[in-house]
CSV table of C-alpha atoms in Angstrom, one decimal:
chain,number,residue,atom,x,y,z
A,96,MET,CA,103.5,-8.8,170.3
A,97,LYS,CA,106.8,-7.4,169.6
A,98,ILE,CA,108.3,-6.4,166.4
A,99,LEU,CA,111.9,-6.7,166.7
A,100,ASN,CA,113.6,-5.6,162.9
A,101,PHE,CA,117.4,-6.6,162.8
A,102,GLY,CA,119.1,-5.5,160.3
A,103,SER,CA,121.6,-2.1,158.7
A,104,CYS,CA,121.8,1.5,159.5
A,105,ASN,CA,123.7,3.4,156.3
A,106,ILE,CA,124.8,6.7,155.5
A,107,ASP,CA,123.3,7.7,152.5
A,108,PHE,CA,125.6,9.6,150.3
A,109,VAL,CA,122.6,10.7,147.3
A,110,TYR,CA,124.5,12.0,144.2
A,111,SER,CA,121.9,13.8,141.7
A,112,LEU,CA,122.6,13.4,137.9
A,113,ASN,CA,121.6,13.5,134.5
A,114,HIS,CA,121.1,10.0,133.8
A,115,ILE,CA,122.7,6.8,135.6
A,116,VAL,CA,126.7,6.2,135.1
A,117,ALA,CA,127.3,3.7,132.3
A,118,ALA,CA,130.4,1.8,132.7
A,119,GLY,CA,133.9,3.5,132.1
A,120,GLU,CA,132.0,7.5,132.0
A,121,THR,CA,132.2,10.2,133.7
A,122,ALA,CA,129.8,12.6,134.6
A,123,VAL,CA,129.6,15.9,137.2
A,124,SER,CA,126.5,15.4,139.5
A,125,LEU,CA,124.3,18.6,139.8
A,126,ASN,CA,124.1,17.8,143.3
A,127,MET,CA,125.1,15.9,146.5
A,128,ASN,CA,123.7,15.3,149.7
A,129,THR,CA,123.8,13.0,152.8
A,130,PHE,CA,120.8,10.9,154.6
A,131,PRO,CA,120.4,8.2,157.0
A,132,GLY,CA,119.3,5.6,155.4
A,133,GLY,CA,120.3,1.4,154.8
A,134,LYS,CA,116.7,-0.6,154.6
A,135,GLY,CA,116.7,-2.1,158.1
A,136,LEU,CA,117.0,1.8,159.5
A,137,ASN,CA,114.2,2.7,156.4
A,138,GLN,CA,111.9,-0.3,157.4
A,139,SER,CA,112.0,0.8,161.3
A,140,ILE,CA,111.5,4.5,160.2
A,141,ALA,CA,108.6,3.2,158.4
A,142,LEU,CA,107.1,0.6,161.0
A,143,ALA,CA,107.4,3.7,163.7
A,144,ARG,CA,105.7,6.2,161.3
A,145,ALA,CA,102.8,3.3,160.9
A,146,GLY,CA,102.2,4.0,164.4
A,147,ILE,CA,103.9,0.6,165.5
A,148,LYS,CA,106.4,0.4,167.9
A,149,ALA,CA,109.8,-1.2,167.0
A,150,TYR,CA,112.7,-2.7,168.5
A,151,HIS,CA,116.0,-2.5,165.9
A,152,ALA,CA,119.5,-4.7,166.4
A,153,GLY,CA,122.4,-4.5,164.5
A,154,CYS,CA,125.7,-2.6,165.0
A,155,ILE,CA,126.7,1.3,164.3
A,156,GLY,CA,130.0,2.1,164.0
A,157,ASN,CA,131.9,5.7,165.1
A,158,ASP,CA,130.7,7.6,163.0
A,159,GLY,CA,126.7,6.9,163.0
A,160,GLU,CA,125.5,8.6,166.4
A,161,LEU,CA,123.0,10.7,163.7
A,162,LEU,CA,121.8,6.9,163.2
A,163,LEU,CA,121.6,6.2,167.0
A,164,ASN,CA,120.2,9.4,167.3
A,165,LEU,CA,117.5,9.2,164.2
A,166,LEU,CA,115.9,6.1,165.0
A,167,LYS,CA,115.5,7.9,168.9
A,168,ASP,CA,113.7,10.8,167.6
A,169,ASN,CA,111.3,8.5,165.6
A,170,GLY,CA,110.0,6.5,169.1
A,171,VAL,CA,112.4,3.4,167.8
A,172,ASP,CA,113.1,1.3,170.6
A,173,ILE,CA,117.2,1.1,170.6
A,174,SER,CA,118.4,-0.7,173.5
A,175,ASN,CA,119.2,-4.0,171.4
A,176,ILE,CA,121.9,-2.1,169.0
A,177,MET,CA,125.3,-3.0,169.9
A,178,ARG,CA,128.0,-0.1,168.9
A,179,VAL,CA,130.8,-1.0,167.0
A,180,ASN,CA,134.5,0.1,166.6
A,181,SER,CA,134.3,0.7,162.9
A,182,LYS,CA,133.3,3.2,159.8
A,183,ASN,CA,129.6,2.8,159.8
A,184,GLY,CA,128.2,0.9,156.7
A,185,HIS,CA,127.8,3.4,154.0
A,186,ALA,CA,125.8,3.4,150.1
A,187,ILE,CA,126.7,5.7,147.3
A,188,ILE,CA,123.0,6.3,145.5
A,189,GLN,CA,123.2,7.6,142.2
A,190,VAL,CA,119.7,9.4,141.1
A,191,SER,CA,118.8,10.4,137.7
A,192,CYS,CA,116.3,13.1,136.6
A,193,ASP,CA,113.9,10.7,136.1
A,194,GLY,CA,113.4,9.5,139.7
A,195,GLU,CA,115.9,6.0,139.1
A,196,ASN,CA,118.6,5.3,140.9
A,197,SER,CA,121.6,2.6,141.2
A,198,ILE,CA,123.8,1.9,144.7
A,199,PHE,CA,126.6,0.5,145.6
A,200,ILE,CA,127.2,-0.4,149.7
A,201,TYR,CA,130.0,-0.2,151.9
A,202,PRO,CA,128.9,-2.7,154.9
A,203,GLY,CA,131.5,-1.5,157.5
A,204,SER,CA,129.3,-1.8,160.9
A,205,ASN,CA,126.5,-4.2,159.6
A,206,GLU,CA,128.6,-7.4,159.0
A,207,MET,CA,130.0,-7.1,162.7
A,208,VAL,CA,127.3,-9.2,164.6
A,209,THR,CA,128.5,-12.0,166.2
A,210,ASP,CA,126.8,-14.9,167.7
A,211,LYS,CA,126.7,-14.1,171.3
A,212,TYR,CA,125.2,-10.6,170.7
A,213,LEU,CA,122.8,-12.3,168.0
A,214,GLN,CA,121.9,-14.9,171.2
A,215,SER,CA,121.8,-11.2,173.9
A,216,VAL,CA,119.7,-10.3,171.1
A,217,LEU,CA,117.2,-12.7,171.4
A,218,LYS,CA,117.0,-13.4,174.3
A,219,ASN,CA,114.5,-10.6,174.6
A,220,PHE,CA,112.1,-12.0,171.8
A,221,GLY,CA,110.2,-15.0,171.6
A,222,LYS,CA,107.3,-17.1,170.0
A,223,GLY,CA,104.6,-15.5,168.3
A,224,ASP,CA,106.7,-11.8,168.1
A,225,PHE,CA,107.8,-10.4,164.4
A,226,ILE,CA,111.2,-10.7,162.8
A,227,LEU,CA,112.0,-8.7,160.1
A,228,LEU,CA,115.5,-9.3,158.0
A,229,GLN,CA,116.6,-8.1,155.4
A,230,ASN,CA,120.2,-8.5,153.1
A,231,GLU,CA,122.5,-6.3,154.5
A,232,ILE,CA,123.7,-7.4,157.6
A,233,ASN,CA,126.0,-11.1,158.1
A,234,MET,CA,124.4,-13.6,159.8
A,235,VAL,CA,120.9,-13.5,158.3
A,236,ASP,CA,120.7,-17.3,158.0
A,237,SER,CA,122.1,-18.1,161.7
A,238,ILE,CA,119.4,-15.4,162.9
A,239,ILE,CA,116.0,-17.2,160.6
A,240,LYS,CA,117.0,-20.4,162.4
A,241,LYS,CA,117.1,-19.0,166.0
A,242,ALA,CA,114.4,-17.5,165.9
A,243,TYR,CA,112.5,-20.0,163.6
A,244,GLU,CA,113.8,-22.1,166.9
A,245,LYS,CA,111.7,-19.7,169.6
A,246,GLU,CA,108.5,-19.9,167.5
A,247,MET,CA,108.9,-16.1,165.7
A,248,CYS,CA,107.1,-14.4,162.7
A,249,ILE,CA,109.6,-14.4,160.4
A,250,VAL,CA,109.5,-11.8,158.4
A,251,LEU,CA,112.4,-11.8,155.2
A,252,ASN,CA,113.0,-9.0,152.4
A,253,PRO,CA,115.3,-10.5,150.2
A,254,SER,CA,117.2,-7.5,149.4
A,255,PRO,CA,120.1,-7.4,148.8
A,256,CYS,CA,119.5,-10.4,146.6
A,257,ASN,CA,122.9,-12.7,146.4
A,258,GLU,CA,124.5,-16.0,147.8
A,259,LYS,CA,123.5,-15.6,150.9
A,260,ILE,CA,120.1,-15.5,150.5
A,261,MET,CA,120.2,-19.1,148.6
A,262,ASN,CA,121.7,-20.9,151.8
A,263,ILE,CA,118.4,-19.9,153.8
A,264,ASP,CA,116.0,-22.5,153.9
A,265,LEU,CA,112.4,-20.1,153.3
A,266,ASN,CA,110.8,-22.7,154.7
A,267,MET,CA,111.4,-21.1,158.2
A,268,VAL,CA,109.9,-17.7,156.7
A,269,SER,CA,106.2,-16.7,156.9
A,270,TYR,CA,106.6,-13.5,154.9
A,271,LEU,CA,108.4,-13.5,152.3
A,272,ILE,CA,108.6,-9.2,150.2
A,273,LEU,CA,109.9,-9.3,147.5
A,274,ASN,CA,110.2,-7.5,144.3
A,275,GLU,CA,110.6,-9.0,140.4
A,276,ILE,CA,114.0,-8.8,140.2
A,277,GLU,CA,114.3,-10.5,143.1
A,278,ALA,CA,111.7,-12.7,142.6
A,279,LYS,CA,113.7,-13.8,138.7
A,280,MET,CA,116.7,-14.5,140.7
A,281,LEU,CA,115.2,-16.7,143.6
A,282,THR,CA,112.7,-18.8,140.7
A,283,GLY,CA,114.2,-18.6,137.6
A,284,TYR,CA,110.5,-17.2,136.3
A,285,THR,CA,110.5,-13.5,134.6
A,286,LEU,CA,106.7,-13.4,134.8
A,287,PRO,CA,104.9,-12.8,138.0
A,288,GLU,CA,102.9,-15.7,138.2
A,289,SER,CA,104.7,-17.5,137.9
A,290,SER,CA,107.0,-17.0,140.2
A,291,LEU,CA,104.6,-16.7,143.0
A,292,LYS,CA,103.4,-19.8,141.5
A,293,TYR,CA,106.7,-21.5,142.5
A,294,PHE,CA,106.9,-20.2,146.0
A,295,VAL,CA,103.2,-21.6,146.9
A,296,GLU,CA,104.2,-24.8,145.4
A,297,LYS,CA,107.6,-25.4,147.1
A,298,TYR,CA,106.6,-23.5,150.3
A,299,PRO,CA,103.1,-23.8,151.2
A,300,ASN,CA,103.0,-22.5,154.4
A,301,ILE,CA,105.2,-19.0,153.0
A,302,LYS,CA,102.8,-15.8,152.7
A,303,VAL,CA,104.1,-13.7,149.8
A,304,VAL,CA,103.9,-10.3,148.9
A,305,LEU,CA,105.6,-9.1,145.1
A,306,THR,CA,106.3,-5.6,144.5
A,307,LEU,CA,105.8,-4.5,141.1
A,308,GLY,CA,107.0,-0.6,140.4
A,309,LYS,CA,104.4,0.7,139.3
A,310,LYS,CA,102.4,-1.6,138.0
A,311,GLY,CA,101.5,-2.3,141.3
A,312,SER,CA,101.4,-5.1,144.1
A,313,ILE,CA,100.3,-8.9,144.9
A,314,TYR,CA,99.9,-10.6,148.1
A,315,CYS,CA,99.7,-14.6,147.6
A,316,ASP,CA,99.2,-17.7,149.8
A,317,LYS,CA,98.3,-21.2,149.0
A,318,SER,CA,94.7,-20.1,149.7
A,319,ASN,CA,94.9,-15.8,148.2
A,320,LYS,CA,96.2,-13.7,145.6
A,321,ILE,CA,95.0,-9.7,146.4
A,322,PHE,CA,95.9,-7.1,143.1
A,323,GLN,CA,96.8,-4.1,144.5
A,324,PRO,CA,96.9,-1.0,141.7
A,325,SER,CA,99.9,1.5,142.2
A,326,PHE,CA,99.1,4.7,143.0
A,327,CYS,CA,99.7,7.5,140.6
A,328,VAL,CA,102.2,10.3,142.0
A,329,THR,CA,105.2,12.2,140.7
A,330,THR,CA,108.8,9.8,140.6
A,331,VAL,CA,111.2,11.9,142.1
A,332,ASP,CA,113.3,9.4,144.3
A,333,THR,CA,113.0,5.6,144.5
A,334,THR,CA,114.8,4.9,146.6
A,335,ALA,CA,113.1,4.3,149.9
A,336,ALA,CA,109.9,3.0,148.6
A,337,GLY,CA,110.6,-0.4,148.6
A,338,ASP,CA,111.3,-0.1,152.6
A,339,THR,CA,108.6,1.8,153.7
A,340,PHE,CA,107.0,-0.6,151.3
A,341,THR,CA,108.1,-3.2,153.7
A,342,GLY,CA,107.7,-0.9,157.1
A,343,TYR,CA,103.7,-0.6,156.3
A,344,PHE,CA,102.9,-3.7,155.1
A,345,ILE,CA,103.9,-5.5,158.5
A,346,ALA,CA,103.0,-2.8,160.7
A,347,MET,CA,99.3,-3.3,158.8
A,348,THR,CA,99.4,-6.3,159.5
A,349,ALA,CA,100.4,-6.8,162.8
A,350,ARG,CA,97.6,-5.0,163.7
A,351,GLY,CA,95.5,-6.9,162.4
A,352,GLU,CA,94.5,-5.2,159.0
A,353,ASN,CA,93.5,-8.2,156.5
A,354,TYR,CA,95.8,-8.2,153.7
A,355,ARG,CA,94.0,-5.9,151.2
A,356,LYS,CA,94.3,-3.0,153.5
A,357,ALA,CA,97.7,-4.0,154.5
A,358,LEU,CA,98.7,-3.9,151.0
A,359,LYS,CA,96.7,-0.4,150.1
A,360,ILE,CA,97.8,1.4,152.6
A,361,ALA,CA,101.7,-0.1,152.3
A,362,SER,CA,101.5,1.0,148.4
A,363,ALA,CA,99.9,4.5,149.4
A,364,ALA,CA,102.9,4.9,151.3
A,365,ALA,CA,105.4,3.6,149.1
A,366,ALA,CA,103.6,6.8,146.3
A,367,ILE,CA,104.2,9.2,148.6
A,368,ALA,CA,108.2,8.5,149.9
A,369,VAL,CA,109.3,8.5,145.4
A,370,SER,CA,107.1,11.6,145.6
A,371,LYS,CA,109.9,12.8,147.9
A,372,ASN,CA,114.0,13.1,147.8
A,373,GLY,CA,115.9,11.7,149.8
A,374,ALA,CA,115.5,7.9,151.9
A,375,ALA,CA,114.3,7.3,155.6
A,376,PRO,CA,113.6,11.3,155.1
A,377,SER,CA,110.5,10.4,152.4
A,378,ILE,CA,109.1,8.0,155.0
A,379,PRO,CA,105.8,9.7,155.2
A,380,LYS,CA,103.7,9.5,158.8
A,381,LEU,CA,100.1,7.2,159.1
A,382,CYS,CA,97.8,10.5,159.4
A,383,GLU,CA,99.8,11.4,155.9
A,384,VAL,CA,98.9,7.8,154.4
A,385,LEU,CA,95.4,8.1,155.5
A,386,THR,CA,94.8,11.1,154.2
A,387,ALA,CA,96.1,10.6,151.4
A,388,VAL,CA,95.0,7.3,150.5
A,389,ASN,CA,91.8,8.0,149.6
A,390,LEU,CA,92.4,11.8,147.0
A,391,MET,CA,95.0,9.2,145.0
A,392,SER,CA,94.5,7.7,141.7
A,393,GLU,CA,95.0,3.6,141.0
A,394,ASN,CA,96.9,3.2,138.1
A,395,ALA,CA,95.0,1.0,136.0
A,396,ASP,CA,97.7,0.0,134.0
A,397,GLY,CA,99.3,-2.4,136.1
A,398,LYS,CA,96.6,-4.5,136.9
A,399,SER,CA,96.2,-4.6,132.4
A,400,LYS,CA,100.5,-5.6,132.5
A,401,LEU,CA,99.5,-8.3,134.5
A,402,THR,CA,96.6,-9.6,132.7
A,403,LYS,CA,98.3,-9.3,129.4
A,404,ASP,CA,101.2,-11.1,130.3
A,405,LYS,CA,99.2,-14.2,131.5
A,406,ILE,CA,96.9,-14.0,128.4
A,407,ASN,CA,100.5,-14.1,126.6
A,408,GLU,CA,101.4,-16.4,129.1
A,409,TYR,CA,98.1,-19.3,128.1
A,410,ALA,CA,98.8,-19.1,124.5
A,411,LYS,CA,102.3,-19.7,124.4
A,412,LYS,CA,101.8,-22.9,126.5
A,413,ASN,CA,98.8,-24.2,124.8
A,414,LEU,CA,99.7,-23.0,121.2
A,415,LYS,CA,98.1,-25.7,119.8
A,416,SER,CA,94.4,-25.8,122.3
A,417,ALA,CA,94.5,-22.5,123.2
A,418,SER,CA,90.8,-22.1,123.7
A,419,ILE,CA,88.6,-19.1,124.8
A,420,GLU,CA,86.9,-21.2,127.1
A,421,GLY,CA,90.4,-22.1,128.8
A,422,LEU,CA,91.8,-18.5,128.9
A,423,ALA,CA,88.2,-17.7,130.7
A,424,LYS,CA,88.7,-20.2,133.7
A,425,ILE,CA,92.7,-19.1,133.9
A,426,LEU,CA,91.5,-15.7,134.9
A,427,GLY,CA,88.6,-16.3,136.8
A,428,TYR,CA,86.0,-14.7,134.8
A,429,SER,CA,83.0,-15.5,132.2
A,430,GLU,CA,83.8,-16.4,128.6
A,431,SER,CA,82.1,-13.6,127.8
A,432,TYR,CA,84.0,-10.7,129.6
A,433,THR,CA,87.1,-12.6,128.7
A,434,GLN,CA,86.6,-12.1,124.7
A,435,SER,CA,85.6,-8.8,125.6
A,436,ILE,CA,89.3,-7.9,127.7
A,437,VAL,CA,90.9,-9.7,124.9
A,438,LYS,CA,89.4,-7.7,122.5
A,439,ASN,CA,90.5,-4.1,125.0
A,440,LEU,CA,94.0,-5.3,125.2
A,441,PHE,CA,94.8,-7.0,122.2
A,442,GLY,CA,92.6,-4.6,119.9
A,443,ALA,CA,91.8,-8.2,118.6
A,444,PRO,CA,88.8,-10.7,119.0
A,445,PHE,CA,90.4,-14.1,120.5
A,446,SER,CA,90.2,-15.9,117.0
A,447,LYS,CA,92.6,-13.6,115.5
A,448,LEU,CA,94.9,-13.3,118.5
A,449,ILE,CA,95.8,-17.2,118.7
A,450,GLN,CA,95.8,-16.5,114.7
A,451,SER,CA,98.7,-14.2,115.1
A,452,LYS,CA,100.5,-16.3,117.7
A,453,ARG,CA,100.7,-19.6,115.9
A,454,CYS,CA,101.7,-17.7,113.1
A,455,ASP,CA,104.7,-15.5,114.9
A,456,ALA,CA,105.0,-19.3,116.5
A,457,ALA,CA,105.4,-20.9,112.7
A,458,ALA,CA,107.5,-17.8,111.7
A,459,LYS,CA,110.5,-19.2,114.1
A,460,MET,CA,110.0,-22.8,113.8
A,461,LEU,CA,110.9,-21.6,109.6
A,462,GLU,CA,113.5,-19.7,110.7
A,463,GLU,CA,115.3,-22.1,113.8
A,464,THR,CA,114.7,-25.7,112.9
A,465,ASP,CA,114.5,-27.2,109.0
A,466,LEU,CA,111.5,-29.2,110.3
A,467,PRO,CA,108.5,-29.4,106.9
A,468,ILE,CA,106.4,-26.7,106.1
A,469,GLY,CA,103.4,-29.4,107.1
A,470,GLU,CA,105.0,-30.5,110.5
A,471,ILE,CA,105.2,-27.3,111.4
A,472,ILE,CA,101.7,-26.2,110.2
A,473,ASN,CA,100.9,-28.9,112.6
A,474,ALA,CA,102.3,-27.9,115.3
A,475,THR,CA,100.9,-25.1,115.5
A,476,GLY,CA,97.2,-26.8,116.1
A,477,TYR,CA,96.8,-25.9,112.5
A,478,GLU,CA,94.7,-29.1,110.2
A,479,ASN,CA,93.8,-27.2,108.0
A,480,GLU,CA,97.2,-26.3,105.9
A,481,ASN,CA,95.7,-24.2,102.7
A,482,PHE,CA,94.2,-21.7,105.6
A,483,PHE,CA,97.3,-21.8,107.9
A,484,ARG,CA,99.4,-21.2,104.6
A,485,LYS,CA,96.4,-18.1,103.4
A,486,ILE,CA,96.3,-16.6,107.3
A,487,PHE,CA,100.8,-16.8,107.4
A,488,LYS,CA,101.2,-14.9,104.3
A,489,GLN,CA,98.6,-12.5,105.5
A,490,LYS,CA,100.7,-11.3,108.3
A,491,TYR,CA,104.1,-11.5,106.4
A,492,GLY,CA,103.6,-11.0,103.1
A,493,LYS,CA,105.2,-14.1,101.9
A,494,ASN,CA,104.4,-18.0,101.7
A,495,MET,CA,106.1,-19.9,104.4
A,496,LEU,CA,108.8,-21.2,101.8
A,497,GLU,CA,109.7,-17.8,100.5
A,498,TYR,CA,109.6,-16.4,104.4
A,499,ARG,CA,112.2,-19.4,105.4
A,500,LYS,CA,114.8,-18.9,102.3
A,501,PHE,CA,114.4,-15.2,102.5
A,502,ILE,CA,115.3,-15.0,106.4
A,503,ARG,CA,118.4,-17.4,105.5
A,504,ARG,CA,119.6,-15.0,102.7
A,505,THR,CA,119.3,-12.0,104.9
A,506,LYS,CA,121.6,-13.8,107.9
A,507,ASN,CA,123.9,-14.8,105.5
A,508,GLU,CA,124.0,-11.3,103.9
A,509,HIS,CA,125.0,-10.7,107.6
């Protein structure tokens, strides 16, 4: 079994600023550095530093010698790389003082893959071999089709997520590794749970790994769902975090590790990467990751945020019929434990939480519709109108009719 990474190799020009520059704004950079990068190169180095033999394919420009040398020095096989007479692809990266980044890319040599070159690369790989792809090169859809015909295990990291990704048949993809923004673009859903459900229902054979930044990551297929919290570190530069995670997750999976362990090792590697500057230079070696994974603390807030999102989504979808029994079934816990979770996360018992949600829904209907108040109360799930009018007034300080008049008067004044 071999792992081919058919991807980009960039030169990254990294500018350090107090904050990410906004449209129309001019700012002075605090510092500037040049690093090797590109999602393809980063992920090949992550594979290699995770202890896996990686084969890299892609196009390198006239000014890309340092990229070839870096791949070679890290033990990546570069025999499938093609040299082209062009400027190499490069990225302009802003990094703020709090470690966030903003990136734009000039494709250059990365978009010079030809069908002839593609055929020459894939002849060296076959059934059961992994092929890892991102979206910083051209012909990604063609590569996937030809790799699928050869019965390769296709791993797609759809980044950057744009219209080219929409041309790909995800039924051909074995592993989809993406972040929340990319998931929303592909599914239309904001909540992680909804995105995962979409993928599994529409593409039943796909294995999805959804990264959630500081909230952690989730592995999901039609039979399993595994959550991994992020690790607590001081963030310096997030540039290569996703690439580090992807390389390590695939390396661990290819070595036969179970998905829970693969997630944990990949998360630890990504945490180490964000604590250092640069893209490729920040990717840790396996020995460093294995030492750190048992020393770093996991971020408990991530799981709490996901659980809170689940509860809010359940309440929204089941406003009239919401019950602790129904919520317990969704969360997979006993009713008593579910009650304690709700109390810890929202500071109120489930009954009070639902009362508040129903009042909020009624307030919105009072503001946006002309429905009679009796119909609004019924729509929230209450048969006892007097009781609902009482709890509504307690929350908003006005009865329902007064609230409607007040909101509309305020809107007209503005």
